Coordinates of C-alpha atoms and ligand atoms in Angstrom, one line a residue:
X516 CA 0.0 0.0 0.0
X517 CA 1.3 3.6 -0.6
X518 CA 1.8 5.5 2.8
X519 CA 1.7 8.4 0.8
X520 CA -2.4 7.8 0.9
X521 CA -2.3 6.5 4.0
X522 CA -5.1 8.0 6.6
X523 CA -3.3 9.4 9.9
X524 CA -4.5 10.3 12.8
X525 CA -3.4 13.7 14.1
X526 CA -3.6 14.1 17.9
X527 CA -5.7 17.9 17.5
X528 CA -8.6 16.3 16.3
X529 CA -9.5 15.5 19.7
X530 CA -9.4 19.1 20.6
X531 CA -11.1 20.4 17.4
X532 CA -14.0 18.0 17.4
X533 CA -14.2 18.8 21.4
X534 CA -14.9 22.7 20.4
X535 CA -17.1 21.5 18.0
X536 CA -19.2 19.5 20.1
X537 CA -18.9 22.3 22.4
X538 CA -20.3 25.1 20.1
X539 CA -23.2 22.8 18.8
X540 CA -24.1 22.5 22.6
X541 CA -23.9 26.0 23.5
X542 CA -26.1 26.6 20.4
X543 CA -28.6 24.2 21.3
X544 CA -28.6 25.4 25.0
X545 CA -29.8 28.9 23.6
X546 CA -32.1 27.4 21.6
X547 CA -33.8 25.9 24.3
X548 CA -33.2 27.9 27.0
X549 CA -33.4 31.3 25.3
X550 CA -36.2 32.9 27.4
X551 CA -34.6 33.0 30.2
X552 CA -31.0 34.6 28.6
X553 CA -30.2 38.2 29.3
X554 CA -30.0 39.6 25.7
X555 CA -34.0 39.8 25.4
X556 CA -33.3 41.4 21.7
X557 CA -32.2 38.1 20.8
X558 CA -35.4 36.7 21.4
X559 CA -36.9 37.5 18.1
X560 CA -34.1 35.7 16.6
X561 CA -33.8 32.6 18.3
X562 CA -37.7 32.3 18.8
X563 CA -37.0 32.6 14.9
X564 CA -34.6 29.9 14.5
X565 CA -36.6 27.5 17.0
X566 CA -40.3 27.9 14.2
X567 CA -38.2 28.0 11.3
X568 CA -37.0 24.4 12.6
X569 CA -40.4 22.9 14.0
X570 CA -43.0 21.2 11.9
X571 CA -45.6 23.7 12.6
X572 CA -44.0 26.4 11.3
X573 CA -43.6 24.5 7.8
X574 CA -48.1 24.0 8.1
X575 CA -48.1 27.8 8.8
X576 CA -45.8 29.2 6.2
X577 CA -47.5 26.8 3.4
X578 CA -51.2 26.9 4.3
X579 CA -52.3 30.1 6.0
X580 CA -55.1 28.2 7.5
X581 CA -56.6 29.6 10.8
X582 CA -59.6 29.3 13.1
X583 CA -61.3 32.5 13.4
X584 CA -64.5 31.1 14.9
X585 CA -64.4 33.5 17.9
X586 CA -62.9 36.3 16.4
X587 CA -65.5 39.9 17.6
X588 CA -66.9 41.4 14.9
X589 CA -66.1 44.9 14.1
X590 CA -69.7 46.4 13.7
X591 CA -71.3 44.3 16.9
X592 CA -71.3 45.7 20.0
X593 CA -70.5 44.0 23.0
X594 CA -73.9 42.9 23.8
X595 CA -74.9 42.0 20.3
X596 CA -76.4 45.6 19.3
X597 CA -75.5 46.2 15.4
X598 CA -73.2 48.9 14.8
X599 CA -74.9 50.5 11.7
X600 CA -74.2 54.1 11.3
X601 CA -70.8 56.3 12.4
X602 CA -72.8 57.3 15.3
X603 CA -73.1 54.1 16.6
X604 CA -69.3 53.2 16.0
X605 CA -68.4 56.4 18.1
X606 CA -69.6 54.4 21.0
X607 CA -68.4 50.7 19.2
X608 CA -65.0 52.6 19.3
X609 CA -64.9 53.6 23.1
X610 CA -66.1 50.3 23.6
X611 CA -63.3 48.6 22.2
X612 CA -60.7 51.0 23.3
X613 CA -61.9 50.2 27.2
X614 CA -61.9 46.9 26.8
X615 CA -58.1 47.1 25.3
X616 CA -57.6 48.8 28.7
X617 CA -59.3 46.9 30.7
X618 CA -58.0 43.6 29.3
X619 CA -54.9 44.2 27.5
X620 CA -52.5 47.3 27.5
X621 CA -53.8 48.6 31.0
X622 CA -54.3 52.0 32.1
X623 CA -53.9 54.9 29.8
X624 CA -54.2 58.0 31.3
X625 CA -56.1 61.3 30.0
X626 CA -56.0 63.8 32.4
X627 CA -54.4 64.3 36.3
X628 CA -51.0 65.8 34.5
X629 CA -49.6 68.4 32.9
X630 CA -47.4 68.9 29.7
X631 CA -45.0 71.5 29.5
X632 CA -42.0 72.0 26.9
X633 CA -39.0 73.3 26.7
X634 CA -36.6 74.4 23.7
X635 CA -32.8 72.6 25.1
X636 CA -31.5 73.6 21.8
X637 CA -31.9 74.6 17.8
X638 CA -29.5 74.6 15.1
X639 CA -29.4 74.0 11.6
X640 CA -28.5 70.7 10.5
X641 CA -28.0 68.4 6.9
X642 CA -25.6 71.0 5.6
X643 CA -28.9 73.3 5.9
X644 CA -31.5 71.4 4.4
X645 CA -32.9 70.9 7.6
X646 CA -33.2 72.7 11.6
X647 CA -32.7 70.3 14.6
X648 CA -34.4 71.0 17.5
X649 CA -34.2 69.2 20.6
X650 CA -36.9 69.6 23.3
X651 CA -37.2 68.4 27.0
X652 CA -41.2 67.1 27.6
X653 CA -42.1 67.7 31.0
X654 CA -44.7 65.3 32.4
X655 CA -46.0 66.7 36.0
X656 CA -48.6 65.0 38.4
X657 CA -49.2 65.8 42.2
X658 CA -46.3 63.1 42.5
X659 CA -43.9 64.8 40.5
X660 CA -42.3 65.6 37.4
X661 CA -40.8 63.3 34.4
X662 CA -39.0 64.6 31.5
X663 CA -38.3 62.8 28.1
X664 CA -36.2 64.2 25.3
X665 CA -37.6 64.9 21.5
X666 CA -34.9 65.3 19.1
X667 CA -36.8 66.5 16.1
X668 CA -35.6 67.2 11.9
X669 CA -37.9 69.4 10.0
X670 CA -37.5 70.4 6.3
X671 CA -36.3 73.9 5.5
X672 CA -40.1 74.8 3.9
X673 CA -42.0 77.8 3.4
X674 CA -45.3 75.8 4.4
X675 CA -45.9 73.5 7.5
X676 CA -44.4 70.3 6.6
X677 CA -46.3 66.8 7.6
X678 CA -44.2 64.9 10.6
X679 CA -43.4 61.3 11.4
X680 CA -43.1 60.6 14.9
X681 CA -41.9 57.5 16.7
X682 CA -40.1 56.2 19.7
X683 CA -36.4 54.5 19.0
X684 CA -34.8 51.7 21.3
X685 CA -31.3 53.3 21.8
X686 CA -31.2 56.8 23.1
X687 CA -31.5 59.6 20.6
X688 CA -27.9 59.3 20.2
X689 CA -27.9 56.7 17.8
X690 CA -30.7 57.8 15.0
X691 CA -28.2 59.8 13.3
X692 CA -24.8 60.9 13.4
X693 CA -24.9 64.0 14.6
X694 CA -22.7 65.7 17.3
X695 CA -25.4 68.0 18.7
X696 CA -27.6 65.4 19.8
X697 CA -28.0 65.3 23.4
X698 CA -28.0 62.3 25.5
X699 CA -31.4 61.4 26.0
X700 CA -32.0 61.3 29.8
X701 CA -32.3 57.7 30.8
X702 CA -29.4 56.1 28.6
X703 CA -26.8 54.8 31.0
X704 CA -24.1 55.3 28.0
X705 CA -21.4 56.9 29.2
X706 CA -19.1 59.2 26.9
X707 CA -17.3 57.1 25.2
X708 CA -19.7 54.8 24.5
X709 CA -22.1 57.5 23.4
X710 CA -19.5 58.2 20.5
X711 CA -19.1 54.9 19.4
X712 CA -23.0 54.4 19.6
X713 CA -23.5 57.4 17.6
X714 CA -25.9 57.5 14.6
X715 CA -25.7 53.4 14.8
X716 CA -29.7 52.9 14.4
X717 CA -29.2 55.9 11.4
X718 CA -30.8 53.0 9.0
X719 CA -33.7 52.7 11.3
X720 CA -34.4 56.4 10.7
X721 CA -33.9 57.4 7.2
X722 CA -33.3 61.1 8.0
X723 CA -31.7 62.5 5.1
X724 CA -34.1 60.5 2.8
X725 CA -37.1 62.0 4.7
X726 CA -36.1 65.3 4.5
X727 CA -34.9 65.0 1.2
X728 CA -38.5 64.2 0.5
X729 CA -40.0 67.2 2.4
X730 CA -40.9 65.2 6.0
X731 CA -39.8 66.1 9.5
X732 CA -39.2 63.5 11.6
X733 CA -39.4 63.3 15.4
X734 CA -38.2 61.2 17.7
X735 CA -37.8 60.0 21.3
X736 CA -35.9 57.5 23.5
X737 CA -38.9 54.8 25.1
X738 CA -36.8 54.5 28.3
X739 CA -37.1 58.0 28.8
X740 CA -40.8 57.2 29.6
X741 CA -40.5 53.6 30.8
X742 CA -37.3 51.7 31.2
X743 CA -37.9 48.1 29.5
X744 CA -37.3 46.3 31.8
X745 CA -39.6 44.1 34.0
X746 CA -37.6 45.8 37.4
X747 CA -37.4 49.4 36.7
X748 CA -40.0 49.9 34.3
X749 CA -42.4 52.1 36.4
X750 CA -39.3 54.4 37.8
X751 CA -40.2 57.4 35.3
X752 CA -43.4 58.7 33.7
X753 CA -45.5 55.6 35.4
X754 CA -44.5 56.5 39.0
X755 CA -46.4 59.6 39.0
X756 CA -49.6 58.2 38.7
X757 CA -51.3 55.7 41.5
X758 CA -51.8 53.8 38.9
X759 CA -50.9 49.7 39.2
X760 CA -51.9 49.0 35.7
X761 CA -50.1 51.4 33.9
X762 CA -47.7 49.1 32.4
X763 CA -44.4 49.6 30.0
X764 CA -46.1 49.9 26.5
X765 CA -49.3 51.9 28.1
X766 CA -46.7 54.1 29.1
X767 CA -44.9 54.6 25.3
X768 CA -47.5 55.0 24.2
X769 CA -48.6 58.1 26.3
X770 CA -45.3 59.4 25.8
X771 CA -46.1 59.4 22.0
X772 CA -49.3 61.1 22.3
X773 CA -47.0 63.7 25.5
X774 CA -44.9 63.8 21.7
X775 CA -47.9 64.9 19.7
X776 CA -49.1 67.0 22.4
X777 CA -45.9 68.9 21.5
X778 CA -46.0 68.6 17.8
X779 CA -49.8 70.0 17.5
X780 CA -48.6 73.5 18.7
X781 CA -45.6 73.8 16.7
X782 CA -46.2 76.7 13.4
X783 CA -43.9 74.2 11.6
X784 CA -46.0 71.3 11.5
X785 CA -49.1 70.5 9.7
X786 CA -51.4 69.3 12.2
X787 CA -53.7 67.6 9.7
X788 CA -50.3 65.6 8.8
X789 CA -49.0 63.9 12.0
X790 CA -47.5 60.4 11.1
X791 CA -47.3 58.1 14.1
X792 CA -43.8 55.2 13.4
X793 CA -42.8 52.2 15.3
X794 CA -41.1 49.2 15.1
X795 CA -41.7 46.1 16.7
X796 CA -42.6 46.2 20.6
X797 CA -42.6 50.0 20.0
X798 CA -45.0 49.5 16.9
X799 CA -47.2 47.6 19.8
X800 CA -47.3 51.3 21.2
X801 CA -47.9 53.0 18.6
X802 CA -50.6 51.3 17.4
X803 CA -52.1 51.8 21.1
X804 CA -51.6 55.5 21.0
X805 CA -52.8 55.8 16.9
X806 CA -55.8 54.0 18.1
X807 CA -56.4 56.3 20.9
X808 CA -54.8 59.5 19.3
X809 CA -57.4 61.4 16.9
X810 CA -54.8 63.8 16.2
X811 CA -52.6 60.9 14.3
X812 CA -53.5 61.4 10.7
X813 CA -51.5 58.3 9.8
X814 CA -50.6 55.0 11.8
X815 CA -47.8 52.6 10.8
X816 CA -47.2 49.5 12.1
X817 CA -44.0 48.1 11.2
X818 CA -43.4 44.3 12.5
X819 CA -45.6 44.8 15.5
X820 CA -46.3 41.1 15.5
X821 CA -48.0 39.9 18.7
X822 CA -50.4 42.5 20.8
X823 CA -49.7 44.4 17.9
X824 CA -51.1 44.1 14.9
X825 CA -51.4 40.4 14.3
X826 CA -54.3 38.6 15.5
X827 CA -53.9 37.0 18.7
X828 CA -56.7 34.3 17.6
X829 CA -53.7 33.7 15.3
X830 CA -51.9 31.8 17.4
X831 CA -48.7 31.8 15.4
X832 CA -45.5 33.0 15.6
X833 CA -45.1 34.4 18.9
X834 CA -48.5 34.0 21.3
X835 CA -50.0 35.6 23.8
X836 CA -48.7 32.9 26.9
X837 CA -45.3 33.5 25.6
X838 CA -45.6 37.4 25.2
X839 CA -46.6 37.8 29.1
X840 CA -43.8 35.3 30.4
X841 CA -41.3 36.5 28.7
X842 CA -42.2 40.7 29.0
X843 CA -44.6 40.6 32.2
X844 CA -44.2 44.8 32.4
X845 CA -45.4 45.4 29.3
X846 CA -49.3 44.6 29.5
X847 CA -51.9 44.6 32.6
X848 CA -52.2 41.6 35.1
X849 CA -56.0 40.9 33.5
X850 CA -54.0 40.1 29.7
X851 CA -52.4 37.3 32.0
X852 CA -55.1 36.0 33.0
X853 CA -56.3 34.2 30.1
X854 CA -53.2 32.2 29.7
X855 CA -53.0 30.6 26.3
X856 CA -56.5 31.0 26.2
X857 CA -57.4 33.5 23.2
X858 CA -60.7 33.0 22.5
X859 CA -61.9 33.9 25.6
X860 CA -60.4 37.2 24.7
X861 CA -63.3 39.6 24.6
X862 CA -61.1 42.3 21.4
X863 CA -58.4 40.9 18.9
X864 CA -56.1 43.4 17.2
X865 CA -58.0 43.8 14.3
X866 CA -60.6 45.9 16.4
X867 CA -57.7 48.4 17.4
X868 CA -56.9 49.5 13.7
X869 CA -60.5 49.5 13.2
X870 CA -60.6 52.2 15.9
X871 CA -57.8 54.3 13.6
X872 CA -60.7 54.7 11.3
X873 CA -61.5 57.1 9.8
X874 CA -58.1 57.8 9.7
X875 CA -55.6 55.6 8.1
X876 CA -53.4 52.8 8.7
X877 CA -50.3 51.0 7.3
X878 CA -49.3 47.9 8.6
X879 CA -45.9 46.0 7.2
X880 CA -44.3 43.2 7.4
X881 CA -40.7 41.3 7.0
X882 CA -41.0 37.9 4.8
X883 CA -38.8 36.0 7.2
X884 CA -40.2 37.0 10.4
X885 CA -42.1 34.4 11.5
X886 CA -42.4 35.2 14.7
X887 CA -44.0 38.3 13.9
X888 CA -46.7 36.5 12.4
X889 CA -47.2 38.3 8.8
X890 CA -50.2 35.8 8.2
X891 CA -51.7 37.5 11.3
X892 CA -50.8 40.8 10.5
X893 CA -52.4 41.0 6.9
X894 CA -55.4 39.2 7.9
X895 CA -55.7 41.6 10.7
X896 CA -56.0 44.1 8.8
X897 CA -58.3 42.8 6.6
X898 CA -60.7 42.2 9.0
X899 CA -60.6 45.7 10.4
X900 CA -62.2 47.1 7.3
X901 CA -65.7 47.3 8.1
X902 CA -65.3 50.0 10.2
X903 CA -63.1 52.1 7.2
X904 CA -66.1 50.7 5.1
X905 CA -68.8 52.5 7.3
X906 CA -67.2 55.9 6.9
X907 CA -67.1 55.4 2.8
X908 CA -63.1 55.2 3.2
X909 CA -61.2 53.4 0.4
X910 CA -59.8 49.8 1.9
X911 CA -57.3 47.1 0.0
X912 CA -58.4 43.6 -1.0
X913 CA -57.8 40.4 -1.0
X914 CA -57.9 40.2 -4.8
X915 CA -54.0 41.1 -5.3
X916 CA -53.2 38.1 -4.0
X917 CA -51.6 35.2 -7.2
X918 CA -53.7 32.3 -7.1
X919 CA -52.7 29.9 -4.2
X920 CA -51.3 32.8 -1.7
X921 CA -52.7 34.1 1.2
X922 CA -50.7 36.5 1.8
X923 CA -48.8 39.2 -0.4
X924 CA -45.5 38.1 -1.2
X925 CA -42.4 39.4 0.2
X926 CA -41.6 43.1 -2.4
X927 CA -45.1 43.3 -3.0
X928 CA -47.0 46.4 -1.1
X929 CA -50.9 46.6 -1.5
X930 CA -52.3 49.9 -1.4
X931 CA -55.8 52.2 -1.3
X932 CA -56.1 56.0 0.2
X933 CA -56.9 54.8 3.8
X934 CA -54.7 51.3 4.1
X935 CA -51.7 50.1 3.1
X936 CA -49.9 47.3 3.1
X937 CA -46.0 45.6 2.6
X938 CA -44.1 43.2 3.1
X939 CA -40.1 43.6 2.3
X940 CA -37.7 40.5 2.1
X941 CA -35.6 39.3 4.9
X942 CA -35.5 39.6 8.5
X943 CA -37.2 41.8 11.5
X944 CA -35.9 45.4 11.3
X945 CA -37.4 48.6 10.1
X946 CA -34.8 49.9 7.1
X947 CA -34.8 52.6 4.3
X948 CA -36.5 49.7 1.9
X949 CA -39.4 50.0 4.4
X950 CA -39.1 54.3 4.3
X951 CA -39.0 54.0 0.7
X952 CA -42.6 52.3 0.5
X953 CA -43.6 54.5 3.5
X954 CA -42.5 57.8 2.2
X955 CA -43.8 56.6 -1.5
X956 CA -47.5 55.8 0.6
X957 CA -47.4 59.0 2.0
X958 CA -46.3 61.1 -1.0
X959 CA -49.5 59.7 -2.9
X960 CA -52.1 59.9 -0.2
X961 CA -50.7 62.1 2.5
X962 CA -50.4 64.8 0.1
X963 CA -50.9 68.5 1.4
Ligands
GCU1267 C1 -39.3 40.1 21.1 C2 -40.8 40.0 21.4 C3 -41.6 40.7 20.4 C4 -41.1 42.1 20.1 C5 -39.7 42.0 19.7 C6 -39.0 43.4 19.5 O1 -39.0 39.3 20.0 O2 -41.1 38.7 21.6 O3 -43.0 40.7 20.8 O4 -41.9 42.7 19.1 O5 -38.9 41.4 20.8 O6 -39.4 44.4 20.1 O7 -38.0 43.4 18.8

């Protein structure tokens, strides 16, 4: 036999295939025991990884199929009284927006505080094209006062210019690289990290492209109103109120509508125009605060997923058992109560958009994120058009759909005056793909 050929054994392939072992452990120890790891933005990607590989998730993705027996109608009221005129769905709406509070997002305060504002600093910004204006929000009760920090673009214009407005997950630091951005108040950066962290979320944002395109855009650090975390997250805005069910996305989104509040007096900013952004657990809030807000022309949803606007009759992707383990400060005690129980729910989201009527809504979506639920989402939103129907408003249909789908397909976006709709390739995130369809939505039917 030639040696030349002949197999040896080297003694570092114990080691190597001891690493490997090793790694394929550690990765199947995340997998498993990811709920309880301390990087809870990881969640979305490992709850991910752990559909994409279970047989359910392959039934989900190719069927669509769901069980919407129990699912409330839109235009029935609580006690069975038709809804037939947009009279009666003034009180449908209240209806439905008590019962969100009652059972869901738990207490929302409208009145006991104060809003005050304060200009910390102006300057021009984009090489000119825009002025950047940050301002402190003071929220003041009998118990105290809580402040919050809006960093805000606006287009150089001659006429009020419409505004987006939505929370971000960093710290106003990182939306754009811009030295003059203050720290927002509750990031625990320090300096240096601050600098390195600066303008990292910039894709999220989209600045230049918005103002480019004649928007402002406003923003505001969520921690500022409620920390998010289960242990500290009723240290700001919520500990002025004796209020044991105002929980951590109640309380964003009272800080978007304490961001409104601010944006409604500005000469700048056309009131009839106020756009209301968020991604993920912050789209959760701001579809809370669009549905509440009558001063949000526009709501967009962008991956809200679970309690936000995908169905929770859905019961895909993420579900409502696993939202309240995993993020017990973010919704009321009552929400926990049912368990994995959904259809003793007495509202599913698709009654919330409904209550954006006669206003509109956008909702999007990411093609592979599952746990998000884009099934959910769409069909959500589908089912929230009888109330846009009752007030004559133009709604999407089912009938852009290729034979066979139930859902658009990832690039596609589906579009009428009062709804929209996309869904954008790859993975959970917000990114200038997503601002391209938004701004392009906007441009057509937000017009001046
Ligand atoms: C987790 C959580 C989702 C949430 C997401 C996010 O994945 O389970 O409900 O939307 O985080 O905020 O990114």
């Amino acid at each position: 036999m030639n040696s030349a050929h002949k197999k040896h054994f080297h003694w570092w392939y114990i080691p190597l295939g001891l690493v490997v072992i090793l790694l394929v452990a550690i990765l199947a120890f995340a997998l498993w025991a990811h709920r309880f790891l301390p990087w809870k933005n990881m969640i979305a990607f490992t709850s991910n990884l752990r559909l994409e590989l279970s047989e359910s998730t392959k039934n989900y993705v190719t069927s669509g199929e769901r069980d919407y027996s129990t699912l409330p109608e839109v235009l029935t009221m609580a006690d069975g009284t038709p809804v037939q005129t947009v009279e009666d769905f003034a009180a449908r709406r209240q209806e439905i927006l008590d019962l969100f509070e009652q059972n869901v997002y738990g207490t929302l305060p409208k009145d006991g505080f104060t809003t005050s504002f304060e200009v910390l600093e102006e300057g021009s910004a984009l090489n000119g094209a825009a002025i950047r204006r940050q301002v402190k929000i003071s929220v003041t009760t009998d118990k105290g006062t809580s402040d919050a920090l809006l960093l805000m673009y606006l287009p150089q214009s001659e006429k009020p210019v419409p505004v987006v407005l939505g929370l971000n997950f960093k710290g106003n630091h990182t939306v754009f690289a811009d030295e003059a951005i203050l720290p927002s108040y509750s990031t625990e950066a320090d300096d240096e990290t601050l600098l390195e962290e600066r303008g990292i979320k910039a894709e999220r944002w989209n600045i230049e492209q918005a103002i480019a395109r004649g928007y402002g855009i406003a923003t505001i650090f969520c921690d500022d109103f409620a920390p998010d975390n289960a242990d500290t997250y009723n240290t700001r805005v919520i500990s002025l109120f004796d209020e044991p069910e105002f929980k951590a996305v109640g309380a964003w989104a009272f800080g978007i509508m304490r961001g409104v509040d601010y944006l409604v007096q500005q000469p700048e900013v056309d009131t009839n125009r106020i756009v209301d952004i968020g991604h993920s657990r912050l789209g959760k809030a701001a579809v809370w605060a669009g549905a509440n807000d009558e001063r949000i022309a526009l709501v967009i949803s962008n991956d809200s997923g679970n309690t936000g606007a995908t169905l929770t009759r859905s019961n895909h992707g993420e579900t409502m058992k696993s939202i309240n383990a995993m993020f017990p400060h973010w919704f009321c005690t009552q929400y926990k109560e049912y368990g994995a129980a959904a259809n003793a729910l007495p509202v599913d989201q698709h009654l919330l958009l409904a209550c954006i009527a006669p206003r509109k809504v956008y909702v999007a979506n990411a093609n592979d994120d599952l746990w998000a639920d884009p099934q959910g989402a769409w069909n959500s939103l589908l089912a929230s058009r009888p109330a846009f129907e009752l007030y004559g408003q133009a709604v999407i249909s089912e009938d852009c759909l290729a034979e066979g789908e139930t859902q658009p397909h990832a690039g596609q976006s589906v579009w009428s005056a009062d709804m929209g709709y996309h869904k954008r390739s790859g993975w959970h995130d917000i990114q200038s793909e997503d601002w391209a369809f938004y701004l392009d939505y906007m441009d057509q039917y937000l017009a001046g």
